[in-house]
Short mmCIF file of C-alpha atoms in Angstrom, two decimals:
data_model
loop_
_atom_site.label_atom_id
_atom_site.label_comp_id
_atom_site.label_asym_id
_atom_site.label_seq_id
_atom_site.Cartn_x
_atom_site.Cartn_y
_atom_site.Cartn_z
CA UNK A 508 21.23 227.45 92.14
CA UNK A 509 22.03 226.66 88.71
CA UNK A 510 23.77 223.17 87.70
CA UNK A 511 25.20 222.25 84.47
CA UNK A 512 24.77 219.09 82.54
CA UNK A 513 27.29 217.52 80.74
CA UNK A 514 25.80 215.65 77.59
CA UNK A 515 28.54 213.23 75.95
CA UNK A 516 28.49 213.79 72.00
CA UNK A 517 29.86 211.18 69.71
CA UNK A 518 33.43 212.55 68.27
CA UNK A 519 33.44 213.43 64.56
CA UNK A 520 36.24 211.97 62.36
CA UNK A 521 37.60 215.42 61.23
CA UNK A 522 40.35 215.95 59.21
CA UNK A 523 42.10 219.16 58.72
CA UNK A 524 43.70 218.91 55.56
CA UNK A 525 40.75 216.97 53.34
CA UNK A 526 42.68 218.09 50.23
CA UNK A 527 46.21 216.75 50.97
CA UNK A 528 47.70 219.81 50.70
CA UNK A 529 50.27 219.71 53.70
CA UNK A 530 51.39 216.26 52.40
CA UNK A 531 55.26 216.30 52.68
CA UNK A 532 55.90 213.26 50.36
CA UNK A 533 57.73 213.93 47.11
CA UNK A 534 55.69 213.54 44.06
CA UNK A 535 57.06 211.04 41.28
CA UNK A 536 55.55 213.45 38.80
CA UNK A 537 56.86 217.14 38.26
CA UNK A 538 59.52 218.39 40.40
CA UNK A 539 59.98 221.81 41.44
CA UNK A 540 63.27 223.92 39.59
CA UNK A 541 66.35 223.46 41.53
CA UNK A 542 67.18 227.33 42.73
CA UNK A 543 71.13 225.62 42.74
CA UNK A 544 71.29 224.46 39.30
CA UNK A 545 73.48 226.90 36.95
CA UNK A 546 70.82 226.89 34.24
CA UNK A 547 68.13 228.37 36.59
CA UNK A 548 70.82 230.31 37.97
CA UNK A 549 71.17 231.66 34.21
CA UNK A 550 67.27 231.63 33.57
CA UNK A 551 67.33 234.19 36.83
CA UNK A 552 69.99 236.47 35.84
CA UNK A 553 68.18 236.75 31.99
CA UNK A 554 64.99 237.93 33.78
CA UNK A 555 66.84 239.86 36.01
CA UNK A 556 68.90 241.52 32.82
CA UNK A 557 65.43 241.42 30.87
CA UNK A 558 63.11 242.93 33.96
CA UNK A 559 65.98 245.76 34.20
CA UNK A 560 65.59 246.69 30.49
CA UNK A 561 62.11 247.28 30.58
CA UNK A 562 62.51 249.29 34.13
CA UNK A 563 65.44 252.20 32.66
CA UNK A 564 63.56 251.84 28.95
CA UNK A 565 60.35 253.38 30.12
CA UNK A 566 61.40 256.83 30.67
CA UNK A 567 62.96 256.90 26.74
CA UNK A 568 60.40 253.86 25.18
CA UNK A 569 57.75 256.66 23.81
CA UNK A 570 60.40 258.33 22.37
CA UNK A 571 62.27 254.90 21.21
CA UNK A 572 61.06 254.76 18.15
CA UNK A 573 61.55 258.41 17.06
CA UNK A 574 65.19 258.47 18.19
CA UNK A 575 65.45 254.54 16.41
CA UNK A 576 64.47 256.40 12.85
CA UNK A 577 66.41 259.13 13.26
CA UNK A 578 69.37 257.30 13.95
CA UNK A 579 68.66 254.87 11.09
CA UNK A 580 68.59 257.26 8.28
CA UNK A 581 71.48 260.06 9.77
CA UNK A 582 74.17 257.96 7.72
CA UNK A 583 72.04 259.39 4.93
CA UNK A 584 72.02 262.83 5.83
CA UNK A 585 75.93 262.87 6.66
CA UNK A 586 76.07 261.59 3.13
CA UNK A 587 74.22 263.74 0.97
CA UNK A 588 75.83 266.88 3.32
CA UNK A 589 79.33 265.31 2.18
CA UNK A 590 78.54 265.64 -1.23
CA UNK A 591 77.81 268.63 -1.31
CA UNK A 592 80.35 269.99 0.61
CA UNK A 593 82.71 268.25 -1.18
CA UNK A 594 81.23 268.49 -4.43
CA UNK A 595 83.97 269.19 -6.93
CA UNK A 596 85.73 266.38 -5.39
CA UNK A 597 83.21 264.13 -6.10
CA UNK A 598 82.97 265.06 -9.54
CA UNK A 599 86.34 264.54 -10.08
CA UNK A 600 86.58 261.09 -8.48
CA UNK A 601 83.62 259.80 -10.43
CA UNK A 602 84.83 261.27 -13.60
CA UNK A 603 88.52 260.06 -13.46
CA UNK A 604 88.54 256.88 -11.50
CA UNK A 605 84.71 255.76 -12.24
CA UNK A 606 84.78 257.08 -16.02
CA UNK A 607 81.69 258.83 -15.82
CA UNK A 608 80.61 261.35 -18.42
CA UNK A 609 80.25 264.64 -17.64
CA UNK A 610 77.14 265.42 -16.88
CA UNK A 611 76.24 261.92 -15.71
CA UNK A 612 78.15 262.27 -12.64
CA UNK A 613 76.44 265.38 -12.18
CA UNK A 614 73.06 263.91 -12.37
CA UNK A 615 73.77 260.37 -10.55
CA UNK A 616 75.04 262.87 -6.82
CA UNK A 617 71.98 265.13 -7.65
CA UNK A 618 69.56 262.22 -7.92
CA UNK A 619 71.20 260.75 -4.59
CA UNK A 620 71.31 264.08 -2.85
CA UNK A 621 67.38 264.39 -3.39
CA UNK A 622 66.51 261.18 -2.56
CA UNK A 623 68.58 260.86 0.66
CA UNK A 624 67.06 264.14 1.86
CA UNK A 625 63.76 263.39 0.67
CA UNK A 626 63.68 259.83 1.73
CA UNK A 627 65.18 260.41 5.14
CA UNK A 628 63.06 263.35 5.98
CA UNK A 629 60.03 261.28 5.28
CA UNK A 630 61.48 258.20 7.50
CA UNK A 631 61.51 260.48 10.44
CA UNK A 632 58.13 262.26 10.05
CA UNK A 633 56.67 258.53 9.28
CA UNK A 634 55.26 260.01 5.97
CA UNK A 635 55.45 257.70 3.05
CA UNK A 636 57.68 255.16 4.92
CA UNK A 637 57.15 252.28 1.99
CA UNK A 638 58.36 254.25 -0.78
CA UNK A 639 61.05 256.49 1.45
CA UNK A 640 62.42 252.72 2.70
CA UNK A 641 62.80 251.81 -1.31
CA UNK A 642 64.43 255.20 -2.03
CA UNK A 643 66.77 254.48 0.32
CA UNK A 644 67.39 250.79 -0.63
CA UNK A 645 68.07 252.04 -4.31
CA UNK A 646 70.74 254.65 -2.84
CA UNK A 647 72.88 251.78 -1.13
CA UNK A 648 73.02 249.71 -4.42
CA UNK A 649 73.58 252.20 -6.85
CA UNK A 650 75.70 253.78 -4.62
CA UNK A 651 77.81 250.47 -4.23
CA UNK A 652 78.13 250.47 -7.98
CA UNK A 653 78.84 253.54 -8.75
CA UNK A 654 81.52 253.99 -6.53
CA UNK A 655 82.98 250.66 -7.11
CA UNK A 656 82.68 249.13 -3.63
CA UNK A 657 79.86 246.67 -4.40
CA UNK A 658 83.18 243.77 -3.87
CA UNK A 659 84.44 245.46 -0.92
CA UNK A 660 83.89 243.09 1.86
CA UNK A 661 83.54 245.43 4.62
CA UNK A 662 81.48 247.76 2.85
CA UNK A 663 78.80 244.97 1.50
CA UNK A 664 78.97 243.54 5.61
CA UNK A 665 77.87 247.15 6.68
CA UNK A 666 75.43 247.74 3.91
CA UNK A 667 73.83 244.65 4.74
CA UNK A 668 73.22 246.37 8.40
CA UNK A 669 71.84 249.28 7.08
CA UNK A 670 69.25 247.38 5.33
CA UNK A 671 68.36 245.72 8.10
CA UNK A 672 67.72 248.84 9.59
CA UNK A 673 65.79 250.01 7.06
CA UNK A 674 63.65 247.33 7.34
CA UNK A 675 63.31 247.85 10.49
CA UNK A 676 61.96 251.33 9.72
CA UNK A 677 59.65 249.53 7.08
CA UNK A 678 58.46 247.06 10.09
CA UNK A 679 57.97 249.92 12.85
CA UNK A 680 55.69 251.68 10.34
CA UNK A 681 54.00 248.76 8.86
CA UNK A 682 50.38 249.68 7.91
CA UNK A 683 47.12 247.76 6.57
CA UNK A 684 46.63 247.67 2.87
CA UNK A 685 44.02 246.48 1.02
CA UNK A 686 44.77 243.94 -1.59
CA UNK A 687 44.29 245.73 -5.05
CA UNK A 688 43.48 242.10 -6.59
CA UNK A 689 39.91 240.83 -5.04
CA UNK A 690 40.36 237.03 -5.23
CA UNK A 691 43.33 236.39 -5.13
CA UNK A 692 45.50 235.40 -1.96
CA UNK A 693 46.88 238.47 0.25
CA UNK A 694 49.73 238.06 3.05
CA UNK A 695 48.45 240.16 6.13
CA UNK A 696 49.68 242.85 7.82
CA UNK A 697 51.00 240.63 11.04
CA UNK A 698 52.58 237.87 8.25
CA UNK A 699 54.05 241.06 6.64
CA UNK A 700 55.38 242.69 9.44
CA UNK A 701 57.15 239.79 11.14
CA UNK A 702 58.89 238.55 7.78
CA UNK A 703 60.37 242.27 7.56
CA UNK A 704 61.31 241.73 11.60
CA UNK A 705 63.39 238.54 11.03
CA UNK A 706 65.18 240.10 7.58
CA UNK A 707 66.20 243.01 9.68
CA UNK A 708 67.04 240.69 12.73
CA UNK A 709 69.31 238.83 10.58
CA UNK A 710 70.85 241.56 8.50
CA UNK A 711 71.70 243.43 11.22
CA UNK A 712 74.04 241.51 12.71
CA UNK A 713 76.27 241.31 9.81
CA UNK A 714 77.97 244.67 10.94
CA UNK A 715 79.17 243.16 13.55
CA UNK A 716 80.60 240.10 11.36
CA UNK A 717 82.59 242.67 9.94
CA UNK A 718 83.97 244.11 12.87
CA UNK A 719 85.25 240.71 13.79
CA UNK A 720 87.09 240.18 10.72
CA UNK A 721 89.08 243.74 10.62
CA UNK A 722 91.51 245.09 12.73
CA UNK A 723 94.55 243.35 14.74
CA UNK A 724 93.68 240.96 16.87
CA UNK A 725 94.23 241.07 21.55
CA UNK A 726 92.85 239.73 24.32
CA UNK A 727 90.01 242.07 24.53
CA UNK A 728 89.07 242.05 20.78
CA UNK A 729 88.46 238.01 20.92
CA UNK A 730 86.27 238.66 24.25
CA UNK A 731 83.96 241.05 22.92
CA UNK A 732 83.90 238.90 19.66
CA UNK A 733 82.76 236.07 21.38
CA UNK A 734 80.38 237.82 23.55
CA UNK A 735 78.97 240.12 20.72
CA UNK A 736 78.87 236.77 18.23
CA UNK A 737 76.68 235.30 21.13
CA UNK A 738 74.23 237.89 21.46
CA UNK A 739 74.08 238.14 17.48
CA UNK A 740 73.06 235.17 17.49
CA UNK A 741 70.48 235.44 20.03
CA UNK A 742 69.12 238.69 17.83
CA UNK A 743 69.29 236.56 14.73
CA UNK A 744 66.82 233.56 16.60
CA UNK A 745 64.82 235.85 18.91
CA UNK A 746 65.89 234.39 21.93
CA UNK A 747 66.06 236.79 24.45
CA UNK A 748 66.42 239.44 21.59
CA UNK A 749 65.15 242.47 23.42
CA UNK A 750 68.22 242.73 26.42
CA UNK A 751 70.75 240.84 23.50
CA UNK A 752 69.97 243.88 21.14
CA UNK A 753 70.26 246.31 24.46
CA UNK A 754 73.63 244.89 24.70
CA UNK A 755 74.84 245.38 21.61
CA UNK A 756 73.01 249.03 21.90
CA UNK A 757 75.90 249.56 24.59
CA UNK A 758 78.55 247.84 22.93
CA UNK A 759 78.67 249.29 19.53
CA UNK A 760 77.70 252.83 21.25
CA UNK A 761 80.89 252.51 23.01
CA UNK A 762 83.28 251.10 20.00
CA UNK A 763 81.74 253.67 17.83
CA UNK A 764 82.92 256.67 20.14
CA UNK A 765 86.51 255.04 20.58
CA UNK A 766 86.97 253.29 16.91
CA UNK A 767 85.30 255.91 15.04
CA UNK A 768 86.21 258.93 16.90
CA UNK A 769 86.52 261.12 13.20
CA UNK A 770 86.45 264.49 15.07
CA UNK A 771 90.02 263.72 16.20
CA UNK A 772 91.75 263.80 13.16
CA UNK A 773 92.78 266.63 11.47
CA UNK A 774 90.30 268.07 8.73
CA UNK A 775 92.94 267.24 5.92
CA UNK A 776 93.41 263.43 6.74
CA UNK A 777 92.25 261.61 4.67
CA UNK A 778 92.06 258.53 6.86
CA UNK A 779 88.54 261.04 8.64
CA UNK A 780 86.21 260.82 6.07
CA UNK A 781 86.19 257.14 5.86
CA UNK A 782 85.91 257.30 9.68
CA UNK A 783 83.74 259.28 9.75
CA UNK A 784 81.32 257.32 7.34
CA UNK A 785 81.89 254.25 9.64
CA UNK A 786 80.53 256.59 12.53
CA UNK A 787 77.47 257.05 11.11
CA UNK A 788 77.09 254.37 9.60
CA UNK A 789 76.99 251.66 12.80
CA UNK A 790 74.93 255.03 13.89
CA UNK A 791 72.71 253.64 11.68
CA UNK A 792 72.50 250.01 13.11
CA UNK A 793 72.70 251.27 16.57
CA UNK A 794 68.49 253.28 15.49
CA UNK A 795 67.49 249.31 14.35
CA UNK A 796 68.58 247.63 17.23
CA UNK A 797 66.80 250.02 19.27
CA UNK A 798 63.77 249.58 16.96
CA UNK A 799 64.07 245.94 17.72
CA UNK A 800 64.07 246.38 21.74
CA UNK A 801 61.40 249.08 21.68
CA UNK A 802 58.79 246.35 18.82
CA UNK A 803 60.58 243.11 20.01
CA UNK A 804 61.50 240.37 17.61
CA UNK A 805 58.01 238.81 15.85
CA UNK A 806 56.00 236.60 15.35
CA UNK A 807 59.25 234.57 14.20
CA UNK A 808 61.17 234.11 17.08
CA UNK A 809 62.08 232.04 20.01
CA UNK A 810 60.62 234.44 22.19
CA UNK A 811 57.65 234.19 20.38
CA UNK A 812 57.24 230.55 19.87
CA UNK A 813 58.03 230.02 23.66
CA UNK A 814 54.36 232.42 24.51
CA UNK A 815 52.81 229.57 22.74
CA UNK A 816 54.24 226.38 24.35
#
């Protein structure tokens, strides 16, 4: 017959929570984000906006920057198609209105022809890209000269765009180059590449700007100015630049197809070329926005600046 024993052991103080972990009292330090307060309301619906970018963007972002180029540089190719299409028009109009020489008007659409084609083919095959971005550039200033619309508000706003684009292009395609001066100081490929981001941020927007200072005025117009100034603004800073460019991606799309729509005039208006050319044309800045969603805004941005604080 067995018996037990009962041996009386001192009781340990234990505590289950040595850390303080479950400790209910409110801190007088940092406090936790209110979930109800309309600026974490607004923080959530940005990440929300920004988390759904990325998600529908993957299928097209390996093919973003293809499409981006392409899309930058087709106002080019409409051009130098135009001319010569309508190539004894040209001559004429340069001849009698811009008093050009003959045989200098000849010259100054062959030389653009080339270089458009040239230039633009070279963009999209990302051959060259440096010196196709400056053949380009030159085309949009002489061209502004020599067809007399360097003063023409709308037409500087929207050149301005197309720049920005283009530098865009030159940004997307930035490559390392050696300095050809040992010695002497050298900006580097990141400094480079981010100063070109925040020139084409900035002149980008300025198509827009011209948009909102055109056209008769409604209810509608003065929403999607204020909305579209907003997220211009937000491209021009970085904040939040990839869904604010994304936006404007859909809204321009959209105004393009219903502003621009050239293909529904008859062939003999002349109010359808210069629709046309404003079709392409915001085609244009549509390719560097979506540059800027697929690359992001810098190394000089909000967006940026917030990684590092």
């Amino acid at each position: 017959m067995s018996s037990r024993i009962n041996i009386a052991r001192p009781q340990a103080n234990y505590n289950s929570d040595p850390h303080g972990l479950s400790n209910t009292r409110q801190s007088s330090g940092y406090r936790s984000a209110d979930p109800e307060d309309p600026l974490e309301k607004l923080r959530a619906l940005s990440k929300t906006v920004e988390d759904n970018v990325e998600i529908y963007s993957q299928p097209l972002k390996p093919h973003l920057p293809a499409i981006g180029r392409f899309l930058i540089v087709v106002t080019f190719l409409e051009d130098a198609l135009r001319i010569l299409t309508q190539w004894s028009d040209q001559i004429w109009y340069l001849q009698s209105h811009r008093h050009f020489p003959w045989g200098i008007s000849h010259i100054f659409l062959i030389l653009n022809v080339i270089v458009m084609l040239v230039a633009s083919s070279a963009v999209i095959l990302k051959k060259h890209t440096e010196y196709a971005v400056g053949g380009l550039l030159s085309v949009v200033i002489i061209q502004g000269f020599g067809y007399g619309l360097i003063f023409d508000l709308n037409f500087f706003l929207r050149n301005l765009s197309v720049i920005g684009g283009l530098f865009m292009v030159f940004s997307d395609s930035m490559v390392s180059r050696k300095t050809l001066f040992a010695g002497l100081p050298s900006i580097s490929e990141t400094d480079r590449k981010k100063y070109f981001l925040l020139a084409g941020r900035v002149l980008l927007i300025f198509l827009f700007l011209g948009f909102m200072i055109q056209g008769e005025w409604s209810i509608m117009r003065v929403f999607v100015s204020i909305v579209g100034l907003a997220a211009c603004v937000m491209v021009a800073v970085g904040f939040k630049a990839k869904w604010s460019a994304a936006f404007l991606v859909i809204v321009l799309s959209i105004f393009n197809v219903f502003a621009n729509n050239w293909w529904s005039v008859h062939s003999a208006h002349p109010t359808r070329d210069f629709l046309k050319y404003d079709f392409f044309q915001t085609l244009s800045i549509v390719g560097g926005l979506i540059l800027l969603v697929n690359m992001g805004p810098g190394g000089l941005s909000v967006d940026e600046k917030k990684k590092t604080y």
